[in-house]
PDB file of N, CA and C in Angstrom:
ATOM      1  N   MET A   1     119.293  64.467  93.304  1.00  0.00           N
ATOM      2  CA  MET A   1     118.962  65.770  93.877  1.00  0.00           C
ATOM      3  C   MET A   1     118.468  65.494  95.340  1.00  0.00           C
ATOM      4  N   ASN A   2     119.207  65.997  96.304  1.00  0.00           N
ATOM      5  CA  ASN A   2     118.760  65.789  97.680  1.00  0.00           C
ATOM      6  C   ASN A   2     118.374  67.084  98.299  1.00  0.00           C
ATOM      7  N   ILE A   3     117.441  66.996  99.207  1.00  0.00           N
ATOM      8  CA  ILE A   3     117.032  68.084 100.130  1.00  0.00           C
ATOM      9  C   ILE A   3     116.884  67.718 101.628  1.00  0.00           C
ATOM     10  N   SER A   4     117.289  68.435 102.462  1.00  0.00           N
ATOM     11  CA  SER A   4     117.105  68.202 103.891  1.00  0.00           C
ATOM     12  C   SER A   4     116.323  69.326 104.469  1.00  0.00           C
ATOM     13  N   ILE A   5     115.242  69.094 105.232  1.00  0.00           N
ATOM     14  CA  ILE A   5     114.422  70.040 105.884  1.00  0.00           C
ATOM     15  C   ILE A   5     114.405  69.751 107.392  1.00  0.00           C
ATOM     16  N   ASP A   6     114.928  70.723 108.065  1.00  0.00           N
ATOM     17  CA  ASP A   6     114.955  70.629 109.561  1.00  0.00           C
ATOM     18  C   ASP A   6     113.992  71.623 110.215  1.00  0.00           C
ATOM     19  N   VAL A   7     113.051  71.202 111.006  1.00  0.00           N
ATOM     20  CA  VAL A   7     112.200  72.198 111.756  1.00  0.00           C
ATOM     21  C   VAL A   7     112.353  72.150 113.169  1.00  0.00           C
ATOM     22  N   LYS A   8     112.514  73.310 113.761  1.00  0.00           N
ATOM     23  CA  LYS A   8     112.597  73.475 115.120  1.00  0.00           C
ATOM     24  C   LYS A   8     111.471  74.433 115.556  1.00  0.00           C
ATOM     25  N   GLU A   9     110.666  74.058 116.535  1.00  0.00           N
ATOM     26  CA  GLU A   9     109.522  74.876 116.954  1.00  0.00           C
ATOM     27  C   GLU A   9     109.643  75.259 118.382  1.00  0.00           C
ATOM     28  N   THR A  10     109.541  76.604 118.612  1.00  0.00           N
ATOM     29  CA  THR A  10     109.534  77.051 119.948  1.00  0.00           C
ATOM     30  C   THR A  10     108.446  78.090 120.170  1.00  0.00           C
ATOM     31  N   GLU A  11     107.462  77.770 121.003  1.00  0.00           N
ATOM     32  CA  GLU A  11     106.217  78.538 121.154  1.00  0.00           C
ATOM     33  C   GLU A  11     105.673  78.833 119.820  1.00  0.00           C
ATOM     34  N   SER A  12     105.550  80.095 119.341  1.00  0.00           N
ATOM     35  CA  SER A  12     104.805  80.341 118.017  1.00  0.00           C
ATOM     36  C   SER A  12     105.876  80.639 116.934  1.00  0.00           C
ATOM     37  N   LYS A  13     107.150  80.325 117.281  1.00  0.00           N
ATOM     38  CA  LYS A  13     108.070  80.569 116.203  1.00  0.00           C
ATOM     39  C   LYS A  13     108.716  79.134 115.677  1.00  0.00           C
ATOM     40  N   LEU A  14     108.727  79.172 114.264  1.00  0.00           N
ATOM     41  CA  LEU A  14     109.259  77.982 113.631  1.00  0.00           C
ATOM     42  C   LEU A  14     110.544  78.333 112.940  1.00  0.00           C
ATOM     43  N   ALA A  15     111.573  77.554 113.195  1.00  0.00           N
ATOM     44  CA  ALA A  15     112.811  77.779 112.501  1.00  0.00           C
ATOM     45  C   ALA A  15     113.049  76.733 111.529  1.00  0.00           C
ATOM     46  N   VAL A  16     113.054  76.962 110.253  1.00  0.00           N
ATOM     47  CA  VAL A  16     113.300  75.901 109.144  1.00  0.00           C
ATOM     48  C   VAL A  16     114.617  76.100 108.534  1.00  0.00           C
ATOM     49  N   LYS A  17     115.266  74.996 108.530  1.00  0.00           N
ATOM     50  CA  LYS A  17     116.664  75.011 107.801  1.00  0.00           C
ATOM     51  C   LYS A  17     116.574  74.031 106.673  1.00  0.00           C
ATOM     52  N   VAL A  18     116.813  74.639 105.493  1.00  0.00           N
ATOM     53  CA  VAL A  18     116.773  73.811 104.291  1.00  0.00           C
ATOM     54  C   VAL A  18     118.144  73.741 103.738  1.00  0.00           C
ATOM     55  N   SER A  19     118.584  72.471 103.340  1.00  0.00           N
ATOM     56  CA  SER A  19     119.809  72.144 102.738  1.00  0.00           C
ATOM     57  C   SER A  19     119.642  71.419 101.497  1.00  0.00           C
ATOM     58  N   GLY A  20     120.496  71.747 100.487  1.00  0.00           N
ATOM     59  CA  GLY A  20     120.550  71.034  99.229  1.00  0.00           C
ATOM     60  C   GLY A  20     119.958  71.777  98.054  1.00  0.00           C
ATOM     61  N   GLU A  21     119.239  71.137  97.274  1.00  0.00           N
ATOM     62  CA  GLU A  21     118.677  71.767  95.979  1.00  0.00           C
ATOM     63  C   GLU A  21     117.233  71.780  96.073  1.00  0.00           C
ATOM     64  N   ILE A  22     116.573  72.905  95.666  1.00  0.00           N
ATOM     65  CA  ILE A  22     115.170  73.109  95.548  1.00  0.00           C
ATOM     66  C   ILE A  22     114.719  73.063  94.130  1.00  0.00           C
ATOM     67  N   ASP A  23     114.189  72.052  93.620  1.00  0.00           N
ATOM     68  CA  ASP A  23     113.867  72.059  92.160  1.00  0.00           C
ATOM     69  C   ASP A  23     112.577  71.282  91.973  1.00  0.00           C
ATOM     70  N   ALA A  24     112.242  70.965  90.728  1.00  0.00           N
ATOM     71  CA  ALA A  24     111.026  70.208  90.419  1.00  0.00           C
ATOM     72  C   ALA A  24     110.847  68.988  91.147  1.00  0.00           C
ATOM     73  N   TYR A  25     111.969  68.319  91.486  1.00  0.00           N
ATOM     74  CA  TYR A  25     112.014  67.038  92.209  1.00  0.00           C
ATOM     75  C   TYR A  25     111.878  67.045  93.629  1.00  0.00           C
ATOM     76  N   THR A  26     112.494  68.154  94.288  1.00  0.00           N
ATOM     77  CA  THR A  26     112.442  68.239  95.670  1.00  0.00           C
ATOM     78  C   THR A  26     111.483  69.190  96.284  1.00  0.00           C
ATOM     79  N   ALA A  27     110.868  70.057  95.306  1.00  0.00           N
ATOM     80  CA  ALA A  27     109.935  71.094  95.827  1.00  0.00           C
ATOM     81  C   ALA A  27     108.732  70.403  96.443  1.00  0.00           C
ATOM     82  N   PRO A  28     108.119  69.322  95.896  1.00  0.00           N
ATOM     83  CA  PRO A  28     106.976  68.728  96.538  1.00  0.00           C
ATOM     84  C   PRO A  28     107.308  68.241  97.979  1.00  0.00           C
ATOM     85  N   GLN A  29     108.545  67.844  98.361  1.00  0.00           N
ATOM     86  CA  GLN A  29     108.858  67.528  99.723  1.00  0.00           C
ATOM     87  C   GLN A  29     108.815  68.740 100.636  1.00  0.00           C
ATOM     88  N   LEU A  30     109.332  69.849 100.103  1.00  0.00           N
ATOM     89  CA  LEU A  30     109.378  71.110 100.781  1.00  0.00           C
ATOM     90  C   LEU A  30     107.990  71.584 101.117  1.00  0.00           C
ATOM     91  N   ARG A  31     107.156  71.537 100.044  1.00  0.00           N
ATOM     92  CA  ARG A  31     105.703  71.992 100.120  1.00  0.00           C
ATOM     93  C   ARG A  31     105.044  71.031 101.192  1.00  0.00           C
ATOM     94  N   GLU A  32     105.174  69.776 101.113  1.00  0.00           N
ATOM     95  CA  GLU A  32     104.521  68.789 102.003  1.00  0.00           C
ATOM     96  C   GLU A  32     104.929  69.092 103.484  1.00  0.00           C
ATOM     97  N   LYS A  33     106.228  69.579 103.712  1.00  0.00           N
ATOM     98  CA  LYS A  33     106.610  69.890 104.991  1.00  0.00           C
ATOM     99  C   LYS A  33     106.157  71.155 105.593  1.00  0.00           C
ATOM    100  N   LEU A  34     106.145  72.235 104.683  1.00  0.00           N
ATOM    101  CA  LEU A  34     105.881  73.579 105.088  1.00  0.00           C
ATOM    102  C   LEU A  34     104.418  73.963 105.179  1.00  0.00           C
ATOM    103  N   PHE A  35     103.659  73.527 104.200  1.00  0.00           N
ATOM    104  CA  PHE A  35     102.288  73.901 104.126  1.00  0.00           C
ATOM    105  C   PHE A  35     101.527  73.716 105.464  1.00  0.00           C
ATOM    106  N   PRO A  36     101.569  72.484 106.023  1.00  0.00           N
ATOM    107  CA  PRO A  36     100.720  72.289 107.206  1.00  0.00           C
ATOM    108  C   PRO A  36     101.215  73.167 108.425  1.00  0.00           C
ATOM    109  N   LEU A  37     102.585  73.601 108.364  1.00  0.00           N
ATOM    110  CA  LEU A  37     103.089  74.439 109.380  1.00  0.00           C
ATOM    111  C   LEU A  37     102.627  75.866 109.197  1.00  0.00           C
ATOM    112  N   SER A  38     102.454  76.246 107.942  1.00  0.00           N
ATOM    113  CA  SER A  38     102.084  77.644 107.545  1.00  0.00           C
ATOM    114  C   SER A  38     100.590  77.911 107.867  1.00  0.00           C
ATOM    115  N   GLU A  39      99.825  76.852 108.214  1.00  0.00           N
ATOM    116  CA  GLU A  39      98.415  77.090 108.500  1.00  0.00           C
ATOM    117  C   GLU A  39      98.042  77.280 110.020  1.00  0.00           C
ATOM    118  N   LYS A  40      99.172  77.301 110.747  1.00  0.00           N
ATOM    119  CA  LYS A  40      98.922  77.665 112.226  1.00  0.00           C
ATOM    120  C   LYS A  40      98.674  79.105 112.360  1.00  0.00           C
ATOM    121  N   GLU A  41      97.749  79.457 113.231  1.00  0.00           N
ATOM    122  CA  GLU A  41      97.392  80.803 113.360  1.00  0.00           C
ATOM    123  C   GLU A  41      98.454  81.572 114.067  1.00  0.00           C
ATOM    124  N   GLY A  42      98.863  82.704 113.471  1.00  0.00           N
ATOM    125  CA  GLY A  42      99.878  83.595 114.108  1.00  0.00           C
ATOM    126  C   GLY A  42     101.300  83.009 114.092  1.00  0.00           C
ATOM    127  N   VAL A  43     101.584  82.053 113.311  1.00  0.00           N
ATOM    128  CA  VAL A  43     102.912  81.483 113.248  1.00  0.00           C
ATOM    129  C   VAL A  43     104.015  82.447 112.770  1.00  0.00           C
ATOM    130  N   LYS A  44     105.118  82.364 113.380  1.00  0.00           N
ATOM    131  CA  LYS A  44     106.285  83.187 112.889  1.00  0.00           C
ATOM    132  C   LYS A  44     107.283  82.233 112.387  1.00  0.00           C
ATOM    133  N   MET A  45     107.371  82.156 110.976  1.00  0.00           N
ATOM    134  CA  MET A  45     108.255  81.198 110.362  1.00  0.00           C
ATOM    135  C   MET A  45     109.577  81.959 109.721  1.00  0.00           C
ATOM    136  N   VAL A  46     110.574  81.338 110.107  1.00  0.00           N
ATOM    137  CA  VAL A  46     111.906  81.792 109.559  1.00  0.00           C
ATOM    138  C   VAL A  46     112.594  80.672 108.785  1.00  0.00           C
ATOM    139  N   VAL A  47     112.861  80.747 107.538  1.00  0.00           N
ATOM    140  CA  VAL A  47     113.378  79.860 106.720  1.00  0.00           C
ATOM    141  C   VAL A  47     114.862  80.140 106.358  1.00  0.00           C
ATOM    142  N   ASP A  48     115.737  79.320 106.764  1.00  0.00           N
ATOM    143  CA  ASP A  48     117.170  79.633 106.500  1.00  0.00           C
ATOM    144  C   ASP A  48     117.510  78.830 105.240  1.00  0.00           C
ATOM    145  N   LEU A  49     118.063  79.509 104.254  1.00  0.00           N
ATOM    146  CA  LEU A  49     118.371  78.886 102.977  1.00  0.00           C
ATOM    147  C   LEU A  49     119.915  78.991 102.788  1.00  0.00           C
ATOM    148  N   SER A  50     120.661  79.239 103.813  1.00  0.00           N
ATOM    149  CA  SER A  50     122.108  79.315 103.766  1.00  0.00           C
ATOM    150  C   SER A  50     122.862  78.084 103.159  1.00  0.00           C
ATOM    151  N   GLU A  51     122.227  76.913 103.231  1.00  0.00           N
ATOM    152  CA  GLU A  51     122.872  75.746 102.713  1.00  0.00           C
ATOM    153  C   GLU A  51     122.047  75.177 101.493  1.00  0.00           C
ATOM    154  N   VAL A  52     121.445  76.073 100.814  1.00  0.00           N
ATOM    155  CA  VAL A  52     120.673  75.750  99.553  1.00  0.00           C
ATOM    156  C   VAL A  52     121.630  76.240  98.377  1.00  0.00           C
ATOM    157  N   ASN A  53     122.068  75.356  97.581  1.00  0.00           N
ATOM    158  CA  ASN A  53     123.011  75.740  96.542  1.00  0.00           C
ATOM    159  C   ASN A  53     122.365  75.960  95.131  1.00  0.00           C
ATOM    160  N   TYR A  54     121.032  75.602  95.081  1.00  0.00           N
ATOM    161  CA  TYR A  54     120.327  75.764  93.850  1.00  0.00           C
ATOM    162  C   TYR A  54     118.811  75.744  94.048  1.00  0.00           C
ATOM    163  N   MET A  55     118.118  76.664  93.392  1.00  0.00           N
ATOM    164  CA  MET A  55     116.710  76.775  93.585  1.00  0.00           C
ATOM    165  C   MET A  55     116.246  77.290  92.208  1.00  0.00           C
ATOM    166  N   ASP A  56     115.125  76.633  91.673  1.00  0.00           N
ATOM    167  CA  ASP A  56     114.477  77.067  90.357  1.00  0.00           C
ATOM    168  C   ASP A  56     113.072  77.584  90.652  1.00  0.00           C
ATOM    169  N   SER A  57     112.359  77.911  89.599  1.00  0.00           N
ATOM    170  CA  SER A  57     111.100  78.562  89.743  1.00  0.00           C
ATOM    171  C   SER A  57     110.099  77.716  90.609  1.00  0.00           C
ATOM    172  N   THR A  58     110.208  76.386  90.558  1.00  0.00           N
ATOM    173  CA  THR A  58     109.383  75.507  91.394  1.00  0.00           C
ATOM    174  C   THR A  58     109.509  75.891  92.897  1.00  0.00           C
ATOM    175  N   GLY A  59     110.757  76.068  93.295  1.00  0.00           N
ATOM    176  CA  GLY A  59     110.992  76.454  94.609  1.00  0.00           C
ATOM    177  C   GLY A  59     110.455  77.811  95.026  1.00  0.00           C
ATOM    178  N   LEU A  60     110.566  78.821  94.101  1.00  0.00           N
ATOM    179  CA  LEU A  60     109.990  80.119  94.344  1.00  0.00           C
ATOM    180  C   LEU A  60     108.491  79.980  94.534  1.00  0.00           C
ATOM    181  N   GLY A  61     107.798  79.070  93.722  1.00  0.00           N
ATOM    182  CA  GLY A  61     106.399  78.851  93.795  1.00  0.00           C
ATOM    183  C   GLY A  61     106.010  78.387  95.153  1.00  0.00           C
ATOM    184  N   VAL A  62     106.779  77.451  95.786  1.00  0.00           N
ATOM    185  CA  VAL A  62     106.538  76.922  97.089  1.00  0.00           C
ATOM    186  C   VAL A  62     106.601  77.949  98.075  1.00  0.00           C
ATOM    187  N   PHE A  63     107.650  78.865  97.997  1.00  0.00           N
ATOM    188  CA  PHE A  63     107.737  79.878  98.984  1.00  0.00           C
ATOM    189  C   PHE A  63     106.674  80.964  98.791  1.00  0.00           C
ATOM    190  N   VAL A  64     106.225  81.252  97.615  1.00  0.00           N
ATOM    191  CA  VAL A  64     105.102  82.218  97.449  1.00  0.00           C
ATOM    192  C   VAL A  64     103.786  81.612  98.129  1.00  0.00           C
ATOM    193  N   GLY A  65     103.568  80.313  97.862  1.00  0.00           N
ATOM    194  CA  GLY A  65     102.357  79.677  98.512  1.00  0.00           C
ATOM    195  C   GLY A  65     102.479  79.653 100.015  1.00  0.00           C
ATOM    196  N   VAL A  66     103.588  79.331 100.624  1.00  0.00           N
ATOM    197  CA  VAL A  66     103.750  79.304 102.000  1.00  0.00           C
ATOM    198  C   VAL A  66     103.569  80.722 102.652  1.00  0.00           C
ATOM    199  N   PHE A  67     104.217  81.697 101.882  1.00  0.00           N
ATOM    200  CA  PHE A  67     104.060  83.078 102.328  1.00  0.00           C
ATOM    201  C   PHE A  67     102.653  83.571 102.487  1.00  0.00           C
ATOM    202  N   LYS A  68     101.879  83.251 101.396  1.00  0.00           N
ATOM    203  CA  LYS A  68     100.474  83.606 101.398  1.00  0.00           C
ATOM    204  C   LYS A  68      99.628  82.937 102.384  1.00  0.00           C
ATOM    205  N   ASN A  69     100.009  81.684 102.673  1.00  0.00           N
ATOM    206  CA  ASN A  69      99.257  80.822 103.670  1.00  0.00           C
ATOM    207  C   ASN A  69      99.598  81.431 105.056  1.00  0.00           C
ATOM    208  N   VAL A  70     100.741  81.772 105.313  1.00  0.00           N
ATOM    209  CA  VAL A  70     101.280  82.320 106.636  1.00  0.00           C
ATOM    210  C   VAL A  70     100.452  83.695 106.825  1.00  0.00           C
ATOM    211  N   ARG A  71     100.469  84.496 105.811  1.00  0.00           N
ATOM    212  CA  ARG A  71      99.945  85.802 106.069  1.00  0.00           C
ATOM    213  C   ARG A  71      98.412  85.744 106.207  1.00  0.00           C
ATOM    214  N   SER A  72      97.759  84.764 105.456  1.00  0.00           N
ATOM    215  CA  SER A  72      96.307  84.564 105.645  1.00  0.00           C
ATOM    216  C   SER A  72      95.954  84.077 106.969  1.00  0.00           C
ATOM    217  N   HIS A  73      96.965  83.661 107.725  1.00  0.00           N
ATOM    218  CA  HIS A  73      96.620  83.165 109.123  1.00  0.00           C
ATOM    219  C   HIS A  73      97.287  84.134 110.175  1.00  0.00           C
ATOM    220  N   ASP A  74      97.468  85.328 109.804  1.00  0.00           N
ATOM    221  CA  ASP A  74      97.967  86.432 110.563  1.00  0.00           C
ATOM    222  C   ASP A  74      99.389  86.168 111.175  1.00  0.00           C
ATOM    223  N   GLY A  75     100.146  85.405 110.298  1.00  0.00           N
ATOM    224  CA  GLY A  75     101.488  85.153 110.765  1.00  0.00           C
ATOM    225  C   GLY A  75     102.583  85.940 110.050  1.00  0.00           C
ATOM    226  N   GLU A  76     103.854  85.735 110.382  1.00  0.00           N
ATOM    227  CA  GLU A  76     104.993  86.349 109.761  1.00  0.00           C
ATOM    228  C   GLU A  76     105.898  85.317 109.108  1.00  0.00           C
ATOM    229  N   PHE A  77     106.471  85.757 108.022  1.00  0.00           N
ATOM    230  CA  PHE A  77     107.279  84.905 107.157  1.00  0.00           C
ATOM    231  C   PHE A  77     108.545  85.562 106.741  1.00  0.00           C
ATOM    232  N   LYS A  78     109.632  84.926 107.017  1.00  0.00           N
ATOM    233  CA  LYS A  78     111.026  85.576 106.700  1.00  0.00           C
ATOM    234  C   LYS A  78     111.853  84.486 106.100  1.00  0.00           C
ATOM    235  N   ILE A  79     112.634  84.863 105.116  1.00  0.00           N
ATOM    236  CA  ILE A  79     113.671  84.023 104.594  1.00  0.00           C
ATOM    237  C   ILE A  79     115.064  84.677 104.756  1.00  0.00           C
ATOM    238  N   VAL A  80     115.972  83.905 105.425  1.00  0.00           N
ATOM    239  CA  VAL A  80     117.289  84.330 105.809  1.00  0.00           C
ATOM    240  C   VAL A  80     118.332  83.424 105.084  1.00  0.00           C
ATOM    241  N   GLY A  81     119.588  83.982 105.130  1.00  0.00           N
ATOM    242  CA  GLY A  81     120.701  83.185 104.640  1.00  0.00           C
ATOM    243  C   GLY A  81     120.775  83.075 103.113  1.00  0.00           C
ATOM    244  N   LEU A  82     120.207  83.926 102.321  1.00  0.00           N
ATOM    245  CA  LEU A  82     120.284  83.805 100.893  1.00  0.00           C
ATOM    246  C   LEU A  82     121.764  84.129 100.407  1.00  0.00           C
ATOM    247  N   SER A  83     122.225  83.297  99.538  1.00  0.00           N
ATOM    248  CA  SER A  83     123.358  83.521  98.831  1.00  0.00           C
ATOM    249  C   SER A  83     123.120  84.635  97.781  1.00  0.00           C
ATOM    250  N   GLU A  84     124.135  85.233  97.267  1.00  0.00           N
ATOM    251  CA  GLU A  84     123.972  86.299  96.348  1.00  0.00           C
ATOM    252  C   GLU A  84     123.206  85.840  95.134  1.00  0.00           C
ATOM    253  N   ARG A  85     123.351  84.614  94.753  1.00  0.00           N
ATOM    254  CA  ARG A  85     122.596  84.111  93.505  1.00  0.00           C
ATOM    255  C   ARG A  85     121.110  83.979  93.897  1.00  0.00           C
ATOM    256  N   LEU A  86     120.786  83.464  95.041  1.00  0.00           N
ATOM    257  CA  LEU A  86     119.394  83.167  95.431  1.00  0.00           C
ATOM    258  C   LEU A  86     118.749  84.619  95.692  1.00  0.00           C
ATOM    259  N   GLN A  87     119.529  85.505  96.229  1.00  0.00           N
ATOM    260  CA  GLN A  87     118.937  86.905  96.547  1.00  0.00           C
ATOM    261  C   GLN A  87     118.665  87.581  95.246  1.00  0.00           C
ATOM    262  N   ARG A  88     119.587  87.344  94.298  1.00  0.00           N
ATOM    263  CA  ARG A  88     119.295  87.939  92.911  1.00  0.00           C
ATOM    264  C   ARG A  88     118.027  87.334  92.279  1.00  0.00           C
ATOM    265  N   LEU A  89     117.750  86.010  92.465  1.00  0.00           N
ATOM    266  CA  LEU A  89     116.635  85.355  91.981  1.00  0.00           C
ATOM    267  C   LEU A  89     115.317  85.948  92.519  1.00  0.00           C
ATOM    268  N   PHE A  90     115.386  86.266  93.843  1.00  0.00           N
ATOM    269  CA  PHE A  90     114.199  86.835  94.541  1.00  0.00           C
ATOM    270  C   PHE A  90     114.026  88.408  94.012  1.00  0.00           C
ATOM    271  N   GLU A  91     115.104  89.002  93.768  1.00  0.00           N
ATOM    272  CA  GLU A  91     115.007  90.396  93.300  1.00  0.00           C
ATOM    273  C   GLU A  91     114.512  90.403  91.851  1.00  0.00           C
ATOM    274  N   ILE A  92     114.933  89.608  90.999  1.00  0.00           N
ATOM    275  CA  ILE A  92     114.572  89.570  89.620  1.00  0.00           C
ATOM    276  C   ILE A  92     113.119  89.310  89.404  1.00  0.00           C
ATOM    277  N   THR A  93     112.592  88.516  90.207  1.00  0.00           N
ATOM    278  CA  THR A  93     111.225  88.027  90.072  1.00  0.00           C
ATOM    279  C   THR A  93     110.271  88.976  90.863  1.00  0.00           C
ATOM    280  N   GLY A  94     110.817  89.917  91.591  1.00  0.00           N
ATOM    281  CA  GLY A  94     110.054  90.866  92.335  1.00  0.00           C
ATOM    282  C   GLY A  94     109.610  90.374  93.738  1.00  0.00           C
ATOM    283  N   LEU A  95     109.934  89.249  93.981  1.00  0.00           N
ATOM    284  CA  LEU A  95     109.589  88.623  95.333  1.00  0.00           C
ATOM    285  C   LEU A  95     110.247  89.300  96.507  1.00  0.00           C
ATOM    286  N   ALA A  96     111.426  89.921  96.200  1.00  0.00           N
ATOM    287  CA  ALA A  96     112.191  90.622  97.282  1.00  0.00           C
ATOM    288  C   ALA A  96     111.318  91.769  97.909  1.00  0.00           C
ATOM    289  N   ASP A  97     110.477  92.228  96.992  1.00  0.00           N
ATOM    290  CA  ASP A  97     109.690  93.495  97.347  1.00  0.00           C
ATOM    291  C   ASP A  97     108.392  92.935  98.297  1.00  0.00           C
ATOM    292  N   ILE A  98     108.125  91.789  98.171  1.00  0.00           N
ATOM    293  CA  ILE A  98     106.881  91.161  98.790  1.00  0.00           C
ATOM    294  C   ILE A  98     107.272  90.385 100.100  1.00  0.00           C
ATOM    295  N   ILE A  99     108.255  89.490  99.850  1.00  0.00           N
ATOM    296  CA  ILE A  99     108.654  88.597 101.004  1.00  0.00           C
ATOM    297  C   ILE A  99     109.810  89.226 101.742  1.00  0.00           C
ATOM    298  N   ASP A 100     109.778  89.115 103.034  1.00  0.00           N
ATOM    299  CA  ASP A 100     110.874  89.681 103.939  1.00  0.00           C
ATOM    300  C   ASP A 100     112.117  88.699 103.682  1.00  0.00           C
ATOM    301  N   ILE A 101     113.004  89.141 102.972  1.00  0.00           N
ATOM    302  CA  ILE A 101     114.263  88.347 102.844  1.00  0.00           C
ATOM    303  C   ILE A 101     115.388  89.239 103.533  1.00  0.00           C
ATOM    304  N   ASN A 102     116.200  88.399 104.219  1.00  0.00           N
ATOM    305  CA  ASN A 102     117.193  89.146 104.907  1.00  0.00           C
ATOM    306  C   ASN A 102     118.535  88.217 104.865  1.00  0.00           C
ATOM    307  N   SER A 103     119.541  88.888 104.366  1.00  0.00           N
ATOM    308  CA  SER A 103     120.876  88.086 104.205  1.00  0.00           C
ATOM    309  C   SER A 103     121.434  87.684 105.537  1.00  0.00           C
ATOM    310  N   GLN A 104     121.102  88.355 106.541  1.00  0.00           N
ATOM    311  CA  GLN A 104     121.716  88.004 107.833  1.00  0.00           C
ATOM    312  C   GLN A 104     120.842  86.986 108.582  1.00  0.00           C
ATOM    313  N   ILE A 105     121.528  85.979 109.140  1.00  0.00           N
ATOM    314  CA  ILE A 105     120.820  84.824 109.924  1.00  0.00           C
ATOM    315  C   ILE A 105     120.648  85.415 111.390  1.00  0.00           C
ATOM    316  N   GLU A 106     119.515  85.435 111.877  1.00  0.00           N
ATOM    317  CA  GLU A 106     119.248  85.872 113.236  1.00  0.00           C
ATOM    318  C   GLU A 106     119.360  84.632 114.051  1.00  0.00           C
ATOM    319  N   GLY A 107     119.678  84.884 115.457  1.00  0.00           N
ATOM    320  CA  GLY A 107     119.907  83.781 116.282  1.00  0.00           C
ATOM    321  C   GLY A 107     118.787  82.762 116.384  1.00  0.00           C
ATOM    322  N   GLY A 108     119.065  81.548 116.525  1.00  0.00           N
ATOM    323  CA  GLY A 108     118.147  80.418 116.714  1.00  0.00           C
ATOM    324  C   GLY A 108     117.996  79.477 115.440  1.00  0.00           C
ATOM    325  N   VAL A 109     118.478  79.918 114.325  1.00  0.00           N
ATOM    326  CA  VAL A 109     118.262  78.976 113.145  1.00  0.00           C
ATOM    327  C   VAL A 109     119.594  78.340 113.004  1.00  0.00           C
ATOM    328  N   GLN A 110     119.657  77.024 113.334  1.00  0.00           N
ATOM    329  CA  GLN A 110     120.918  76.325 113.216  1.00  0.00           C
ATOM    330  C   GLN A 110     120.863  75.089 112.255  1.00  0.00           C
TER     331      GLN A 110
END
């Protein structure tokens, strides 16, 4: 199980590109990378999951935690590039109603 996490920071915007699988084995790496970033006051975090081919509930838990952290620090959190399968996962769990998910990738996340 491999995961790659690339972070690009410009002013108060963070572009995070995740590739691979997010599961019980790789989620701790994702949490370790994203949580410190999510504690910055007013951060705008955009996470691109277009190259994630699998995610389980452990991954969803990481994103819920990061989302709550970002919001508690007056920031913005968005997930882009969801495959149909991942989009359905967010919809089934009700997270699509809470977290800003957008299937379109906006400029800057490479």
